[in-house]
Coordinates of C-alpha atoms in Angstrom, one line a residue:
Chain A
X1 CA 87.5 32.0 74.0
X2 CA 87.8 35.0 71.7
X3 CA 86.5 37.2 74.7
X4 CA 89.0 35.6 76.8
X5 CA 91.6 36.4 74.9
X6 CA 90.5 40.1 74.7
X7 CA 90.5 40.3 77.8
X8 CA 93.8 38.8 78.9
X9 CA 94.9 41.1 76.1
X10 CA 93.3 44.2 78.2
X11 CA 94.3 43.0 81.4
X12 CA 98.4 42.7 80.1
X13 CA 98.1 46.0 78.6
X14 CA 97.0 47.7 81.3
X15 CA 99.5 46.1 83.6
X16 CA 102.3 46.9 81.5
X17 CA 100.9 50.4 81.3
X18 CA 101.1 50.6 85.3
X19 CA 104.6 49.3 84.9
X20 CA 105.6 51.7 82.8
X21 CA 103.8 54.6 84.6
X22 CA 105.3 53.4 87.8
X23 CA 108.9 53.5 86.4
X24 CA 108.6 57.0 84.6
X25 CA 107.3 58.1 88.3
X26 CA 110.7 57.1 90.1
X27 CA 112.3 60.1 91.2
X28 CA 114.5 59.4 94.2
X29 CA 112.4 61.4 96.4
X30 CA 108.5 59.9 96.9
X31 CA 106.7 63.2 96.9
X32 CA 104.3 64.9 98.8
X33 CA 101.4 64.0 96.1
X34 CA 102.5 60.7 95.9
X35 CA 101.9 60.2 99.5
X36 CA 98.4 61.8 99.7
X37 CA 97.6 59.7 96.4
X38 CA 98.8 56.3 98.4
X39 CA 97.1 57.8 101.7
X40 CA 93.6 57.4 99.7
X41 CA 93.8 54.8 97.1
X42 CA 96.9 52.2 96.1
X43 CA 97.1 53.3 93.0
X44 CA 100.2 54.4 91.6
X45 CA 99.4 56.3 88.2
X46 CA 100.2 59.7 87.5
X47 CA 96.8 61.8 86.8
X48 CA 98.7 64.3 85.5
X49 CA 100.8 62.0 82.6
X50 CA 97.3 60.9 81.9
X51 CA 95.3 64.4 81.4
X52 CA 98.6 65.4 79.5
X53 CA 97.9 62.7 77.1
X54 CA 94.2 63.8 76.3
X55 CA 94.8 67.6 76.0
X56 CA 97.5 66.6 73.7
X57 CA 95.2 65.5 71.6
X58 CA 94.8 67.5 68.4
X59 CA 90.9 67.5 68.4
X60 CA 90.8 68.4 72.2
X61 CA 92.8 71.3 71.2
X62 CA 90.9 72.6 68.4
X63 CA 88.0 72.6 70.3
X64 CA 90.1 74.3 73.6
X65 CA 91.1 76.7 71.1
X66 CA 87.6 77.7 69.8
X67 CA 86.4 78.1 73.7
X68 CA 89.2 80.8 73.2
X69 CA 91.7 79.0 75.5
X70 CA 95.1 78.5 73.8
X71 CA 96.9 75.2 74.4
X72 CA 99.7 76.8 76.3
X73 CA 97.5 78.8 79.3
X74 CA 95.7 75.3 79.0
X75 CA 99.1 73.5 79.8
X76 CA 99.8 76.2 82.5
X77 CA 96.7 75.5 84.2
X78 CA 96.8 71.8 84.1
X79 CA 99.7 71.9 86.0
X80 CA 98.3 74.1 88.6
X81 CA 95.4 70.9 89.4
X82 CA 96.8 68.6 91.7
X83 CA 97.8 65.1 91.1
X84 CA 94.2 64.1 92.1
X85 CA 92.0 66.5 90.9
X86 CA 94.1 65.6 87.4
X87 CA 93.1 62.0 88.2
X88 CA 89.9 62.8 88.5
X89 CA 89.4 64.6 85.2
X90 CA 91.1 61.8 83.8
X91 CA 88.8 59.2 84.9
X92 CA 85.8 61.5 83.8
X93 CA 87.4 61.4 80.3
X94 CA 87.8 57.9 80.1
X95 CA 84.4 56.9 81.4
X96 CA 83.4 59.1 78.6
X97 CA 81.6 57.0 75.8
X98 CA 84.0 57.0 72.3
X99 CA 81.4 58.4 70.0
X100 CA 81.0 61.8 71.8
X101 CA 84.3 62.1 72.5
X102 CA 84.9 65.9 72.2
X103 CA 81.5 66.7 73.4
X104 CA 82.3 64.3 76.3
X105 CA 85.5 66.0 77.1
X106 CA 84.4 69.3 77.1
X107 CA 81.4 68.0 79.2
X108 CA 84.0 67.1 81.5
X109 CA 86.8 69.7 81.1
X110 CA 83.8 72.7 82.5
X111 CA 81.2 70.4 83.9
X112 CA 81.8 67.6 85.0
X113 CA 85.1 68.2 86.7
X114 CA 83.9 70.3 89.0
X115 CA 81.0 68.4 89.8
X116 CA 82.9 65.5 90.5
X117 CA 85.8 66.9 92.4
X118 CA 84.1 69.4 94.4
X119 CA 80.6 67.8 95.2
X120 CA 78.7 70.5 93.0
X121 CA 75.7 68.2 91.8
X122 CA 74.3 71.1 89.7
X123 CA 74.7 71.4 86.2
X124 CA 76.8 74.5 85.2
X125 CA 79.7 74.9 87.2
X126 CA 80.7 77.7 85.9
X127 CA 79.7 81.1 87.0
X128 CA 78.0 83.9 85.8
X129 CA 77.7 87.1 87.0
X130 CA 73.8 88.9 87.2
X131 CA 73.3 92.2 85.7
Chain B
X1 CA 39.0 41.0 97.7
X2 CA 38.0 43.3 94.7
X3 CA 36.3 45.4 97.4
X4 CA 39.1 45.6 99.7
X5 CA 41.4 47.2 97.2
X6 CA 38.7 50.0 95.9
X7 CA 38.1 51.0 99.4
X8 CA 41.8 51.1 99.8
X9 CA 42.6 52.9 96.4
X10 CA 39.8 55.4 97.8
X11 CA 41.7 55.8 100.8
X12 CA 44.8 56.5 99.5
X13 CA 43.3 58.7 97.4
X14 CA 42.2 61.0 100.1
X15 CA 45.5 60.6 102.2
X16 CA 47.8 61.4 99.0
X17 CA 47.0 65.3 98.6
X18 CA 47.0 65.3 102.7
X19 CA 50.6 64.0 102.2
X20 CA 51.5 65.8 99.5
X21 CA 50.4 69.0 101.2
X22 CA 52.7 67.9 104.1
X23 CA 55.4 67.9 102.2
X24 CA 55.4 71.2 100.9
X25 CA 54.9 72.5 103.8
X26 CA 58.2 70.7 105.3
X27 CA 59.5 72.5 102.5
X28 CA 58.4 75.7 102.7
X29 CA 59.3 75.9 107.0
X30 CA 62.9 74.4 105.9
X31 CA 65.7 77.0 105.7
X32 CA 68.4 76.1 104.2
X33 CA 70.9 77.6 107.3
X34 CA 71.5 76.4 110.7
X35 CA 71.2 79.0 113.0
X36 CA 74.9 79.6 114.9
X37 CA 74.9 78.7 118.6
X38 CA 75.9 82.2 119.8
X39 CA 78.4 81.7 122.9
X40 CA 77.2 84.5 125.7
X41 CA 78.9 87.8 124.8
X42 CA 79.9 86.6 121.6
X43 CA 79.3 89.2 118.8
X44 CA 76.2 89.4 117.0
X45 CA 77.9 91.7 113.9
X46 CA 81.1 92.3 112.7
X47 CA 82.0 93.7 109.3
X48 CA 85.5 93.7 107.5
X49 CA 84.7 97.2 106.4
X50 CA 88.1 97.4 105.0
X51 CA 87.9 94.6 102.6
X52 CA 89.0 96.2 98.7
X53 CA 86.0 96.1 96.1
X54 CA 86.4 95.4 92.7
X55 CA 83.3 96.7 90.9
X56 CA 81.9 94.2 88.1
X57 CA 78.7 94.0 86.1
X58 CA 79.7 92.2 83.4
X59 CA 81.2 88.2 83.3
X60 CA 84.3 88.7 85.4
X61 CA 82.7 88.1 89.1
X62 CA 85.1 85.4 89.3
X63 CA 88.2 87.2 89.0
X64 CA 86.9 90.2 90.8
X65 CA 85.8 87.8 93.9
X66 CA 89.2 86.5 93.7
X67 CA 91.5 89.7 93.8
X68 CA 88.8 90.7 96.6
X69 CA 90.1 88.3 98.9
X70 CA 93.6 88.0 97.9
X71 CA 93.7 92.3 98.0
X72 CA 92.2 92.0 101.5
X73 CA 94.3 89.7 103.0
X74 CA 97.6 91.6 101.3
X75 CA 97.9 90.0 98.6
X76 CA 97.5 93.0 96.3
X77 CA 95.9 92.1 92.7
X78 CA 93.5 93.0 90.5
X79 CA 91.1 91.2 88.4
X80 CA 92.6 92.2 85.1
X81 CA 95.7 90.2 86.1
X82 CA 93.2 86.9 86.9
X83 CA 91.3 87.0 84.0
X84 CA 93.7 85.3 81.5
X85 CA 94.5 82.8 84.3
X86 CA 90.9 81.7 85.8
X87 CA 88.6 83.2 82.6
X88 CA 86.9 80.7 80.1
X89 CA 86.2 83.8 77.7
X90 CA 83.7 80.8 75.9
X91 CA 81.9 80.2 78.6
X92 CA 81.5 83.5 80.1
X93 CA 82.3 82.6 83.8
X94 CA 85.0 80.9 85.9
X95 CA 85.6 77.3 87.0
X96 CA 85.5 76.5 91.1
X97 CA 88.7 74.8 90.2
X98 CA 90.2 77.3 88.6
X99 CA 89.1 79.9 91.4
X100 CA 91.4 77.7 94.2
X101 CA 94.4 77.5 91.9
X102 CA 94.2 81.1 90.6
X103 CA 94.5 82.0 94.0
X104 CA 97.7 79.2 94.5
X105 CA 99.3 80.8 91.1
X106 CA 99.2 84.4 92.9
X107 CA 101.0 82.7 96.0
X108 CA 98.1 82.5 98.4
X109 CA 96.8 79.3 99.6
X110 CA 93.0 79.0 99.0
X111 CA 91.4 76.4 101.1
X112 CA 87.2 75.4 101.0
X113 CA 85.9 75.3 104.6
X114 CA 82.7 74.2 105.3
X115 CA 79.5 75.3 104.1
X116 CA 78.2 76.5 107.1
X117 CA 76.8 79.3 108.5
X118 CA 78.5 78.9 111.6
X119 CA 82.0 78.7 109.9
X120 CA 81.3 82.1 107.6
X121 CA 81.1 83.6 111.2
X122 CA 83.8 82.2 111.9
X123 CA 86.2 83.3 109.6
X124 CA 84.9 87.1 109.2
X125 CA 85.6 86.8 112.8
X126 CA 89.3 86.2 112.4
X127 CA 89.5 88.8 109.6
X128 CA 89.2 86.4 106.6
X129 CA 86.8 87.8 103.2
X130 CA 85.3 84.2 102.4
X131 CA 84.8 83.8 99.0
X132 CA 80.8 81.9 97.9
X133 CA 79.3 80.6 95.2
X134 CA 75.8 81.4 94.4
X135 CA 73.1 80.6 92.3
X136 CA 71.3 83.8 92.2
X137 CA 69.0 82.2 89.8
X138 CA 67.0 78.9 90.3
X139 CA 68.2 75.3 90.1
X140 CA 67.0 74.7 86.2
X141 CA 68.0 78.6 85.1
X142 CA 70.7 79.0 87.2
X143 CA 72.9 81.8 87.4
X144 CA 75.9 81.3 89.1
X145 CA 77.3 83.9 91.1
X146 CA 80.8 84.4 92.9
X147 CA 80.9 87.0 96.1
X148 CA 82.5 87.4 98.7
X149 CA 81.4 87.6 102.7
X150 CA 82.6 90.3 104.6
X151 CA 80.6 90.6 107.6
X152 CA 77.1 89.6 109.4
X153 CA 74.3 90.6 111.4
X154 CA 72.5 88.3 113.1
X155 CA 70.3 90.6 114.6
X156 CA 69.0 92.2 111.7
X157 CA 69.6 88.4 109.9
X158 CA 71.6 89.9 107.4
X159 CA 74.9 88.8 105.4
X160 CA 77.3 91.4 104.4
X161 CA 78.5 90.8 100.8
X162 CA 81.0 92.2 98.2
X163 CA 79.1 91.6 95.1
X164 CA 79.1 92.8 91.8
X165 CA 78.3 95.9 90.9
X166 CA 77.5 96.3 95.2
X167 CA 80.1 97.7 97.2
X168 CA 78.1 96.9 100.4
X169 CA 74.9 94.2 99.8
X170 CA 72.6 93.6 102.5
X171 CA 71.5 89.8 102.2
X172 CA 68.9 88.5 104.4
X173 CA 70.1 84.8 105.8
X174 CA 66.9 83.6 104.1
X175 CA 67.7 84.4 100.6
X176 CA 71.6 84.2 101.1
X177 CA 71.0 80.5 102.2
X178 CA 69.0 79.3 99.7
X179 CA 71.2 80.9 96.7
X180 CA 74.6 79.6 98.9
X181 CA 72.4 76.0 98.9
X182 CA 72.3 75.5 95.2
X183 CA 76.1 75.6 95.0
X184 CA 75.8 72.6 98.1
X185 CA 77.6 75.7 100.2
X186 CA 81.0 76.3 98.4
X187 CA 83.1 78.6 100.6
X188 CA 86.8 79.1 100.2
X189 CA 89.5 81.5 102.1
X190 CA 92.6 82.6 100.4
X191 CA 95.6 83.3 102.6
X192 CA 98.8 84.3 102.5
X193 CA 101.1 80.8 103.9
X194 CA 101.3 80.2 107.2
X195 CA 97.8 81.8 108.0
X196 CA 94.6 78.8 108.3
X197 CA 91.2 79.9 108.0
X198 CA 89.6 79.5 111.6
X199 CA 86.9 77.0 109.9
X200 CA 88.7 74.6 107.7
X201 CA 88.5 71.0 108.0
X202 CA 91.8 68.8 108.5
X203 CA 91.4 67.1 104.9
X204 CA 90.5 69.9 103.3
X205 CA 93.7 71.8 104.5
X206 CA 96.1 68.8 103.9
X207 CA 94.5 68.8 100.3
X208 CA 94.9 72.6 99.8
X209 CA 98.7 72.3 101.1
X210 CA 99.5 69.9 98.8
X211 CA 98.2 71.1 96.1
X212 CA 99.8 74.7 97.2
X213 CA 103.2 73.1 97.7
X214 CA 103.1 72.2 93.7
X215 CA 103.8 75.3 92.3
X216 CA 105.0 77.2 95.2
X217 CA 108.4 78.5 95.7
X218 CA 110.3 75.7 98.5
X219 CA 110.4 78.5 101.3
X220 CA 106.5 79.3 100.8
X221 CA 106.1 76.3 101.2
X222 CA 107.7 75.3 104.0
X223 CA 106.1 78.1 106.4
X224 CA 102.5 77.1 105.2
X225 CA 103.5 73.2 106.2
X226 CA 104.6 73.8 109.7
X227 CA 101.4 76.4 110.0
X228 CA 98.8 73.6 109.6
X229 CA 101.3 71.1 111.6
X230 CA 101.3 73.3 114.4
X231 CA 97.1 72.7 114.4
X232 CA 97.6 69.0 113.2
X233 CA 100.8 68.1 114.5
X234 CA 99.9 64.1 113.7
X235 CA 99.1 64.3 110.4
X236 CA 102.0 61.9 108.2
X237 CA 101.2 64.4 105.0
X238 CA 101.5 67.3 106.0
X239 CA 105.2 66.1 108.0
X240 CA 105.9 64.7 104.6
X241 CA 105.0 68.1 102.9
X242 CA 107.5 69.5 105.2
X243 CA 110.5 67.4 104.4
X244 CA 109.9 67.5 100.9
X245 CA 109.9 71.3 101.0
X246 CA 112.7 71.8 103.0
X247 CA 114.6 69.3 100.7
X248 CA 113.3 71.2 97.9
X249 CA 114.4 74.9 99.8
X250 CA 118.0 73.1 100.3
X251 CA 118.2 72.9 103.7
X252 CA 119.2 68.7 104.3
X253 CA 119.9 68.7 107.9
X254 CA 116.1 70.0 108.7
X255 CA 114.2 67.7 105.7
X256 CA 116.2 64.8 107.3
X257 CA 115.3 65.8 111.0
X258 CA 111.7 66.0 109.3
X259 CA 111.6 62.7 107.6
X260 CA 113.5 60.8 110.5
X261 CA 110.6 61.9 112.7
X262 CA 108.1 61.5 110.4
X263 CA 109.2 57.6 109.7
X264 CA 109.4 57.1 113.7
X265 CA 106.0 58.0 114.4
X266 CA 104.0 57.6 111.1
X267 CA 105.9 54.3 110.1
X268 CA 106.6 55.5 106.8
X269 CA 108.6 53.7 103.8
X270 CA 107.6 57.3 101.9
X271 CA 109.4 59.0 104.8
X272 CA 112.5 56.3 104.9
X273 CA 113.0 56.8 101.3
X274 CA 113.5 59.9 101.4
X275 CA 115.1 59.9 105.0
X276 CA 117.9 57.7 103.1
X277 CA 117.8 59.7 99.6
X278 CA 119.3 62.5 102.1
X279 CA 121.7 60.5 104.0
X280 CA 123.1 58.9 100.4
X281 CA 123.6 62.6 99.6
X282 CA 125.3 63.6 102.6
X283 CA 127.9 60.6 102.0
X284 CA 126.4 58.7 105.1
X285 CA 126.2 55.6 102.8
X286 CA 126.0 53.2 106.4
X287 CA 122.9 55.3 107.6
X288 CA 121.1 55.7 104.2
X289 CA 121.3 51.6 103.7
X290 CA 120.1 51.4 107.7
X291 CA 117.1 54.0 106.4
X292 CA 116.4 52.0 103.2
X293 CA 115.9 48.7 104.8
X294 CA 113.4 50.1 107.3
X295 CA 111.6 51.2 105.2
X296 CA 111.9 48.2 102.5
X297 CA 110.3 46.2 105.7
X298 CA 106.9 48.1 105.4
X299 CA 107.1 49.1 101.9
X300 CA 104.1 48.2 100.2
X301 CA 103.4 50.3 97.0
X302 CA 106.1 51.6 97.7
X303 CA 108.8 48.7 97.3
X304 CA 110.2 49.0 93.9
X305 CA 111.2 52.7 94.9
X306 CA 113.2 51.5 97.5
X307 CA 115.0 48.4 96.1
X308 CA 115.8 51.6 93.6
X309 CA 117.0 53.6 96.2
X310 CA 118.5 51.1 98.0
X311 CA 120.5 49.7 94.4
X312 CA 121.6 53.7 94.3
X313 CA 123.5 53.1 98.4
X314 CA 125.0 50.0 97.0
X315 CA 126.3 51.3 94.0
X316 CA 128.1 54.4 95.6
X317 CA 129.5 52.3 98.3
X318 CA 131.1 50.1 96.0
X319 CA 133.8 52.5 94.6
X320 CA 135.2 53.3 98.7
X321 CA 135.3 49.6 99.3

């Protein structure tokens, strides 16, 4: 019964999340994103509000900061992703298991997010140059 | 039974290192690049001899890859300017991601076109540096490489490469393939908009268009759109790109022209929406309901943003009445 009630509890959140999310997205015009986003999956959520959320984070920005990437330029190239590849990053960060949180997210943030979105099964995505 | 099963353990025994030794040698003979079907009296070697080089030996072949391609294709940049936008300065190296929208934030449109051998040609061919990632290293000590194609000899089985420190490096297709393998082929071409690389896939181009129209100024915008429509002149995204940019550029009359079609053909509510969002703000309240309702009557996800839309008609018609 208790596990019931957790997860009605879970599955009311969540909805009311969408709800929200869905509202906030209203502009009058649909966008461009919006339609590619609907043209592969039905959902609706913003992969952008929700990556916004986790680099907001003050632990996620200590740690951006002591990679030597300041919040701001972070912000800046956040918003140069697209709505999916945000959503993507997202979904990384919340597969992520809560102890190793940081770890997880930087795992993610310069790993995983390129593995994921761009089919790179190796492990470091990120380059560097010989000699 | 007992007796059965040792003679066939012994058998396997002998057939295992016969297989094994199979294996390896399907291996070894494998290369990791398909050979290009030459048509007769196509070229064998070309070379974009007048491609910029931006000498590196340090961390930065990321950025210098990068203003590479955007310099050739007249973009002019250099990578001091990309470093603070595509650098991890505590990783040492640059991010795939980061490389495609570096080259969006500089006003180019960067697409990834397939990791082929046939599709390098392809684009060197139509003039266009392609931009690889390598692992010059091996798969469990990688070292991860970016460089950029600029011409080919299949003759000599050579790949032309600005890498580096190297102005001009010879790479055999041999070794070029198998360091191009470990990064499963990744390939991009940066263009100005309203130039396509010769290679690139339909979704690949509606996702690099997309992505391109985010940050781009509306009138950029708009001439990359009606490029890739002119190639894929059914796809609904890309004549929803186009709307939306033309909206965005403040030219109504053409994003409604845009939308109208696009709701006709693709059976949009996305394009209806927006089709009546126009029409409401031209004052053609009759029209913009019309629009709305079509497109409430295949709505979908889409519904409460057109009962929203459509609650927005109503309430500016009531004040006339």
């Amino acid at each position: 019964m208790k596990r019931f009630q957790r997860t009605l509890a879970l599955v009311v959140c969540c909805s009311m999340l969408n709800l929200s999310l869905l509202q906030s997205a209203h502009a009058a015009m649909v966008s461009t994103e919006e339609v590619a986003r609907l043209a592969v999956s039905s959902a609706p959520d913003s992969g952008h509000a929700r990556l916004a959320a986790v680099l907001a984070r003050d632990n996620v920005r200590s740690e951006m900061e002591r990679l030597g990437i300041d919040p701001a330029s972070a912000h800046e190239r956040v918003a140069a992703l697209t709505d999916e590849e945000a959503a993507s990053l997202a979904d990384q960060i919340d597969k992520a298991p809560a102890g190793g949180i940081i770890g997880a997210i930087l795992l993610v943030f310069f790993v995983l997010l390129v593995t994921d979105i761009l089919g790179l099964t190796k492990v470091f995505p990120f380059t560097r140059s010989v000699r | 039974m007992l007796a059965t099963l040792i003679r066939r353990l012994r058998a396997l025994r002998l057939a295992l290192p016969a297989a094994l030794c199979a294996l390896l040698l399907a291996a070894c003979a494998s290369t990791p690049l398909q050979p290009v079907a030459l048509a007769p009296g196509a070229p064998t070697r070309a070379e974009l001899v007048d491609t910029p080089f931006f000498p590196d030996d340090s961390h930065f072949c990321g950025p210098a890859a990068l203003a590479t391609s955007l310099s050739a294709v007249g973009l002019a940049t250099t990578p001091a300017q990309l470093v603070g936008q595509v650098f991890l300065p505590g990783r040492e190296g640059t991010l795939q991601i980061e490389m495609l929208s570096g080259a969006r934030r500089q006003g180019a449109v960067a697409m990834v076109i397939p990791g082929t051998l046939a599709a390098l040609k392809q684009e060197v061919d139509a003039g266009h540096p392609v931009v690889v990632l390598q692992n010059l290293g091996l798969s469990w000590a990688p070292s991860w490489h970016y460089a950029v194609v600029v011409g080919y000899d299949l003759e000599r089985e050579l790949l032309l490469l600005r890498s580096g420190p190297m102005r001009r490096q010879e790479m055999t297709l041999r070794t070029f393939g198998h360091t191009w393998q470990r990064s499963q082929f990744w390939a991009f071409v940066a263009l100005p908009p309203g130039r396509l690389p010769a290679s690139v896939a339909e979704p690949d181009a509606t996702r690099a268009l997309v992505a391109f129209e985010r940050n781009a100024a509306p009138a950029a915008a708009v001439i990359a759109y009606r490029a890739a429509l002119q190639r894929w002149p059914h796809n609904a995204t890309l004549a929803m790109g186009l709307g939306n940019a033309l909206y965005a550029s403040g030219d109504l009359p053409a994003a409604a022209q845009v939308f109208r079609n696009a709701a006709v053909t693709h059976r949009l509510a996305a394009a209806y929406n927006n089709l009546a969002r126009i029409l409401l703000q031209q004052g053609r309240a009759a029209e913009a309901k019309q629009a709305a309702e079509d497109g409430l009557a295949l709505a979908g996800p889409l519904r409460a943003t057109l009962l929203d839309t459509l609650r927005d008609i109503e309430a500016t018609k009531l004040p006339g009445a």
